PDB file of C-alpha atoms and ligand atoms in Angstrom:
ATOM      1  CA  MET A 187     -20.694   3.748   1.236  1.00 77.00           C
ATOM      2  CA  THR A 188     -17.123   3.653   1.509  1.00 96.00           C
ATOM      3  CA  VAL A 189     -15.157   4.913  -1.077  1.00 98.00           C
ATOM      4  CA  GLN A 190     -13.393   2.652  -3.139  1.00 98.00           C
ATOM      5  CA  ARG A 191     -11.168   2.306  -6.332  1.00 98.00           C
ATOM      6  CA  THR A 192     -11.399   0.658  -9.559  1.00 99.00           C
ATOM      7  CA  LEU A 193      -9.359  -0.020 -12.305  1.00 99.00           C
ATOM      8  CA  SER A 194     -10.764   1.580 -15.600  1.00 99.00           C
ATOM      9  CA  ILE A 195      -8.905   0.799 -19.278  1.00 99.00           C
ATOM     10  CA  LEU A 196      -9.447   3.382 -22.229  1.00 99.00           C
ATOM     11  CA  LYS A 197      -9.704   0.617 -24.932  1.00 99.00           C
ATOM     12  CA  PRO A 198      -8.153   0.808 -28.235  1.00 99.00           C
ATOM     13  CA  ASP A 199     -10.978   1.813 -30.101  1.00 99.00           C
ATOM     14  CA  ALA A 200     -11.068   4.713 -27.768  1.00 99.00           C
ATOM     15  CA  THR A 201      -7.595   5.930 -28.079  1.00 99.00           C
ATOM     16  CA  GLU A 202      -7.908   5.425 -32.015  1.00 98.00           C
ATOM     17  CA  ARG A 203     -10.957   7.789 -32.567  1.00 98.00           C
ATOM     18  CA  ASN A 204      -9.371  10.465 -30.082  1.00 98.00           C
ATOM     19  CA  LEU A 205     -11.845   9.800 -27.733  1.00 99.00           C
ATOM     20  CA  THR A 206      -9.791   9.672 -24.081  1.00 98.00           C
ATOM     21  CA  GLY A 207     -10.928  13.422 -22.887  1.00 98.00           C
ATOM     22  CA  ALA A 208     -14.189  12.623 -23.840  1.00 99.00           C
ATOM     23  CA  ILE A 209     -14.559   9.558 -21.789  1.00 99.00           C
ATOM     24  CA  ASN A 210     -12.444  10.850 -19.023  1.00 99.00           C
ATOM     25  CA  ALA A 211     -14.871  13.914 -18.623  1.00 98.00           C
ATOM     26  CA  MET A 212     -17.976  11.817 -18.289  1.00 98.00           C
ATOM     27  CA  PHE A 213     -15.824  10.029 -15.470  1.00 99.00           C
ATOM     28  CA  GLU A 214     -14.998  13.188 -13.977  1.00 98.00           C
ATOM     29  CA  LYS A 215     -18.825  14.756 -14.063  1.00 98.00           C
ATOM     30  CA  ASN A 216     -19.775  11.851 -12.972  1.00 98.00           C
ATOM     31  CA  GLY A 217     -17.980  12.138  -9.684  1.00 98.00           C
ATOM     32  CA  PHE A 218     -15.097  10.169  -9.840  1.00 99.00           C
ATOM     33  CA  ARG A 219     -11.399  11.221  -9.531  1.00 98.00           C
ATOM     34  CA  ILE A 220      -8.811   9.410 -11.792  1.00 99.00           C
ATOM     35  CA  VAL A 221      -6.140   8.691  -8.870  1.00 99.00           C
ATOM     36  CA  ALA A 222      -3.582   6.935 -11.556  1.00 99.00           C
ATOM     37  CA  GLN A 223      -3.373   6.661 -15.205  1.00 98.00           C
ATOM     38  CA  LYS A 224      -0.959   5.808 -18.130  1.00 98.00           C
ATOM     39  CA  ARG A 225      -1.013   5.435 -21.590  1.00 98.00           C
ATOM     40  CA  LEU A 226       0.631   2.237 -23.301  1.00 98.00           C
ATOM     41  CA  ARG A 227       0.811  -0.395 -25.307  1.00 98.00           C
ATOM     42  CA  LEU A 228       0.133  -3.781 -23.638  1.00 98.00           C
ATOM     43  CA  THR A 229       2.183  -6.725 -24.628  1.00 98.00           C
ATOM     44  CA  LYS A 230       0.874 -10.341 -25.603  1.00 98.00           C
ATOM     45  CA  GLU A 231       1.762 -10.975 -22.341  1.00 98.00           C
ATOM     46  CA  GLN A 232       0.173  -8.315 -20.314  1.00 98.00           C
ATOM     47  CA  ALA A 233      -2.922  -9.051 -22.521  1.00 98.00           C
ATOM     48  CA  GLU A 234      -3.086 -12.935 -22.375  1.00 98.00           C
ATOM     49  CA  GLY A 235      -2.547 -12.279 -18.518  1.00 98.00           C
ATOM     50  CA  PHE A 236      -4.953  -9.455 -17.866  1.00 98.00           C
ATOM     51  CA  TYR A 237      -8.018 -11.353 -19.764  1.00 98.00           C
ATOM     52  CA  ALA A 238      -6.617 -14.709 -18.461  1.00 97.00           C
ATOM     53  CA  VAL A 239     -10.162 -15.284 -16.606  1.00 96.00           C
ATOM     54  CA  HIS A 240     -11.702 -15.430 -20.400  1.00 97.00           C
ATOM     55  CA  LYS A 241      -9.025 -17.904 -21.456  1.00 98.00           C
ATOM     56  CA  GLU A 242     -11.672 -20.562 -22.164  1.00 98.00           C
ATOM     57  CA  ARG A 243     -14.473 -18.519 -23.914  1.00 98.00           C
ATOM     58  CA  PRO A 244     -14.444 -18.391 -27.730  1.00 97.00           C
ATOM     59  CA  PHE A 245     -13.302 -14.771 -28.285  1.00 98.00           C
ATOM     60  CA  TYR A 246     -10.458 -14.846 -26.346  1.00 98.00           C
ATOM     61  CA  GLY A 247      -7.719 -14.893 -29.076  1.00 98.00           C
ATOM     62  CA  GLU A 248      -9.523 -11.867 -30.401  1.00 98.00           C
ATOM     63  CA  LEU A 249     -10.040  -9.805 -27.520  1.00 98.00           C
ATOM     64  CA  VAL A 250      -6.312 -10.317 -26.541  1.00 98.00           C
ATOM     65  CA  SER A 251      -5.204  -9.214 -30.397  1.00 98.00           C
ATOM     66  CA  TYR A 252      -7.716  -6.364 -30.457  1.00 98.00           C
ATOM     67  CA  MET A 253      -6.504  -4.997 -27.031  1.00 98.00           C
ATOM     68  CA  MET A 254      -2.477  -5.010 -28.166  1.00 98.00           C
ATOM     69  CA  SER A 255      -3.525  -3.623 -31.760  1.00 98.00           C
ATOM     70  CA  GLY A 256      -3.253  -0.074 -30.159  1.00 98.00           C
ATOM     71  CA  PRO A 257      -2.325   2.178 -27.593  1.00 98.00           C
ATOM     72  CA  VAL A 258      -4.414   1.672 -24.307  1.00 99.00           C
ATOM     73  CA  VAL A 259      -4.990   4.308 -21.116  1.00 99.00           C
ATOM     74  CA  VAL A 260      -4.978   2.358 -17.768  1.00 99.00           C
ATOM     75  CA  GLN A 261      -6.507   3.963 -14.955  1.00 98.00           C
ATOM     76  CA  VAL A 262      -7.857   3.868 -11.137  1.00 99.00           C
ATOM     77  CA  LEU A 263     -10.777   5.943 -10.449  1.00 99.00           C
ATOM     78  CA  GLU A 264     -12.014   6.767  -7.129  1.00 98.00           C
ATOM     79  CA  LYS A 265     -15.232   7.382  -5.922  1.00 98.00           C
ATOM     80  CA  GLU A 266     -17.795   6.219  -3.180  1.00 98.00           C
ATOM     81  CA  ASN A 267     -19.196   2.965  -4.300  1.00 98.00           C
ATOM     82  CA  ALA A 268     -16.683   3.472  -7.474  1.00 98.00           C
ATOM     83  CA  VAL A 269     -16.918  -0.382  -8.831  1.00 98.00           C
ATOM     84  CA  GLN A 270     -20.427  -0.244  -9.429  1.00 98.00           C
ATOM     85  CA  ALA A 271     -20.945   3.125 -10.139  1.00 98.00           C
ATOM     86  CA  ASN A 272     -18.323   2.656 -12.883  1.00 99.00           C
ATOM     87  CA  ARG A 273     -20.043  -0.617 -14.480  1.00 98.00           C
ATOM     88  CA  ASP A 274     -23.374   1.357 -14.062  1.00 98.00           C
ATOM     89  CA  LEU A 275     -21.989   4.308 -16.087  1.00 99.00           C
ATOM     90  CA  MET A 276     -20.249   2.042 -18.576  1.00 99.00           C
ATOM     91  CA  GLY A 277     -22.903   0.174 -19.544  1.00 98.00           C
ATOM     92  CA  ALA A 278     -23.657  -3.325 -20.482  1.00 98.00           C
ATOM     93  CA  THR A 279     -21.084  -5.165 -22.555  1.00 98.00           C
ATOM     94  CA  ASN A 280     -22.956  -5.090 -26.021  1.00 98.00           C
ATOM     95  CA  PRO A 281     -23.593  -1.377 -27.016  1.00 98.00           C
ATOM     96  CA  ALA A 282     -26.888  -2.362 -27.985  1.00 98.00           C
ATOM     97  CA  ASN A 283     -28.188  -3.448 -24.799  1.00 98.00           C
ATOM     98  CA  ALA A 284     -26.601  -0.144 -23.468  1.00 98.00           C
ATOM     99  CA  ASP A 285     -28.622   2.449 -21.572  1.00 98.00           C
ATOM    100  CA  GLU A 286     -28.829   6.219 -22.701  1.00 98.00           C
ATOM    101  CA  GLY A 287     -26.401   8.361 -21.121  1.00 98.00           C
ATOM    102  CA  THR A 288     -23.529   5.495 -20.535  1.00 98.00           C
ATOM    103  CA  ILE A 289     -20.419   5.496 -22.009  1.00 99.00           C
ATOM    104  CA  ARG A 290     -20.801   2.600 -24.522  1.00 98.00           C
ATOM    105  CA  LYS A 291     -24.086   3.605 -25.772  1.00 98.00           C
ATOM    106  CA  THR A 292     -22.385   7.016 -26.747  1.00 98.00           C
ATOM    107  CA  PHE A 293     -18.959   5.735 -27.648  1.00 98.00           C
ATOM    108  CA  ALA A 294     -18.997   1.693 -28.254  1.00 98.00           C
ATOM    109  CA  GLU A 295     -18.770   0.003 -31.885  1.00 98.00           C
ATOM    110  CA  SER A 296     -19.517  -3.405 -31.323  1.00 98.00           C
ATOM    111  CA  ILE A 297     -19.478  -6.067 -28.678  1.00 98.00           C
ATOM    112  CA  GLU A 298     -16.174  -5.800 -28.488  1.00 98.00           C
ATOM    113  CA  ARG A 299     -14.820  -2.800 -29.734  1.00 98.00           C
ATOM    114  CA  ASN A 300     -16.861  -1.430 -26.785  1.00 98.00           C
ATOM    115  CA  SER A 301     -14.680   1.374 -25.818  1.00 99.00           C
ATOM    116  CA  VAL A 302     -13.760   0.375 -21.778  1.00 99.00           C
ATOM    117  CA  HIS A 303     -12.928  -1.686 -19.081  1.00 98.00           C
ATOM    118  CA  GLY A 304     -13.986  -1.774 -15.654  1.00 98.00           C
ATOM    119  CA  SER A 305     -13.564  -4.133 -12.934  1.00 98.00           C
ATOM    120  CA  ASP A 306     -16.194  -6.319 -11.942  1.00 98.00           C
ATOM    121  CA  SER A 307     -15.899  -6.485  -8.260  1.00 98.00           C
ATOM    122  CA  LEU A 308     -14.038  -4.987  -5.188  1.00 98.00           C
ATOM    123  CA  GLU A 309     -12.078  -7.838  -5.239  1.00 98.00           C
ATOM    124  CA  ASN A 310     -10.932  -7.892  -8.492  1.00 98.00           C
ATOM    125  CA  ALA A 311     -10.125  -4.317  -8.915  1.00 98.00           C
ATOM    126  CA  ALA A 312      -7.391  -4.953  -6.402  1.00 98.00           C
ATOM    127  CA  THR A 313      -6.365  -7.653  -8.179  1.00 98.00           C
ATOM    128  CA  GLU A 314      -6.219  -5.707 -11.076  1.00 98.00           C
ATOM    129  CA  ILE A 315      -4.605  -1.969 -10.245  1.00 98.00           C
ATOM    130  CA  LYS A 316      -1.882  -4.227  -8.657  1.00 98.00           C
ATOM    131  CA  PHE A 317      -1.536  -5.543 -12.522  1.00 98.00           C
ATOM    132  CA  PHE A 318      -0.662  -2.262 -13.520  1.00 98.00           C
ATOM    133  CA  PHE A 319       0.206   0.417 -10.785  1.00 98.00           C
ATOM    134  CA  THR A 320       2.445   0.076  -8.063  1.00 98.00           C
ATOM    135  CA  ASP A 321       0.995   1.837  -4.626  1.00 98.00           C
ATOM    136  CA  ALA A 322       3.511   4.793  -5.429  1.00 98.00           C
ATOM    137  CA  GLU A 323       1.882   5.464  -8.900  1.00 98.00           C
ATOM    138  CA  ILE A 324      -1.651   6.002  -7.063  1.00 98.00           C
ATOM    139  CA  VAL A 325      -1.960   9.490  -5.976  1.00 98.00           C
ATOM    140  CA  GLY A 326      -5.173  10.602  -4.294  1.00 93.00           C
TER     141      GLY A 326
HETATM  142  P1  IDP B1809     -16.801  -6.278 -20.080  1.00 75.63           P
HETATM  143  O1  IDP B1809     -16.145  -6.008 -20.271  1.00 75.63           O
HETATM  144  O2  IDP B1809     -18.427  -5.824 -20.024  1.00 75.63           O
HETATM  145  O3  IDP B1809     -16.941  -7.005 -18.404  1.00 75.63           O
HETATM  146  P2  IDP B1809     -16.581  -9.319 -20.565  1.00 75.63           P
HETATM  147  O4  IDP B1809     -17.754 -10.208 -20.315  1.00 75.63           O
HETATM  148  O5  IDP B1809     -15.861  -9.013 -19.007  1.00 75.63           O
HETATM  149  O6  IDP B1809     -17.619  -8.067 -20.354  1.00 75.63           O
HETATM  150  O7  IDP B1809     -15.641  -9.500 -21.627  1.00 75.63           O
HETATM  151  C1  IDP B1809     -14.360  -8.884 -21.441  1.00 75.63           C
HETATM  152  C2  IDP B1809     -14.592  -7.713 -22.831  1.00 75.63           C
HETATM  153  O8  IDP B1809     -14.517  -9.055 -23.884  1.00 75.63           O
HETATM  154  C3  IDP B1809     -15.784  -7.307 -23.072  1.00 75.63           C
HETATM  155  O9  IDP B1809     -15.549  -5.690 -22.805  1.00 75.63           O
HETATM  156  C4  IDP B1809     -15.377  -7.109 -24.560  1.00 75.63           C
HETATM  157  O10 IDP B1809     -13.988  -6.218 -25.260  1.00 75.63           O
HETATM  158  C5  IDP B1809     -14.846  -8.823 -25.223  1.00 75.63           C
HETATM  159  N1  IDP B1809     -16.047  -9.643 -25.415  1.00 75.63           N
HETATM  160  C6  IDP B1809     -17.358  -9.782 -24.570  1.00 75.63           C
HETATM  161  N2  IDP B1809     -18.313 -10.486 -25.349  1.00 75.63           N
HETATM  162  C7  IDP B1809     -17.999 -10.680 -26.328  1.00 75.63           C
HETATM  163  C8  IDP B1809     -18.005 -11.488 -27.666  1.00 75.63           C
HETATM  164  O11 IDP B1809     -19.376 -12.112 -27.187  1.00 75.63           O
HETATM  165  N3  IDP B1809     -17.449 -11.333 -28.571  1.00 75.63           N
HETATM  166  C9  IDP B1809     -16.022 -10.272 -28.859  1.00 75.63           C
HETATM  167  N4  IDP B1809     -15.799  -9.959 -28.037  1.00 75.63           N
HETATM  168  C10 IDP B1809     -16.413  -9.800 -26.193  1.00 75.63           C
HETATM  169 MG1   MG B1810     -15.446  -8.245 -17.483  1.00 75.63          MG
END
């Protein structure tokens, strides 16, 4: 196994409920290092661009509005096998299907307001990290 970096987003439902620390405590407890982090409000262009892969899905418009509805925290997580490890810790997209102990089972409100984003492949992780961070902003 090799050390990887993956993009994580704490979504507006998490910032709204003041859960950024509680969620990041779960990441750190599970061995992830947060090597880059910023809090921002996504513009329409950023939200649409980030989720462009879902453009044809029926929930795309609502997803874009939701992601712009409050602050988000974008961050880079580092760990061995970080991409899959983060997906495992996040749990299923729909919290109703998420395993006990996962972030989404613990905190998510619905299939849309599911508290966290995580890259789904090493290739997408690299693209998504570049979407938000320059190399100089990542400090391992
Ligand atoms: P993922 O975040 O687990 O990778 P994706 O299928 O990539 O799930 O969907 C991206 C995001 O779109 C989800 O995290 C969730 O916020 C939202 N989403 C996914 N499916 C639905 C749906 O059926 N209704 C509303 N929102 C959805
Ligand atoms: Mg996804």
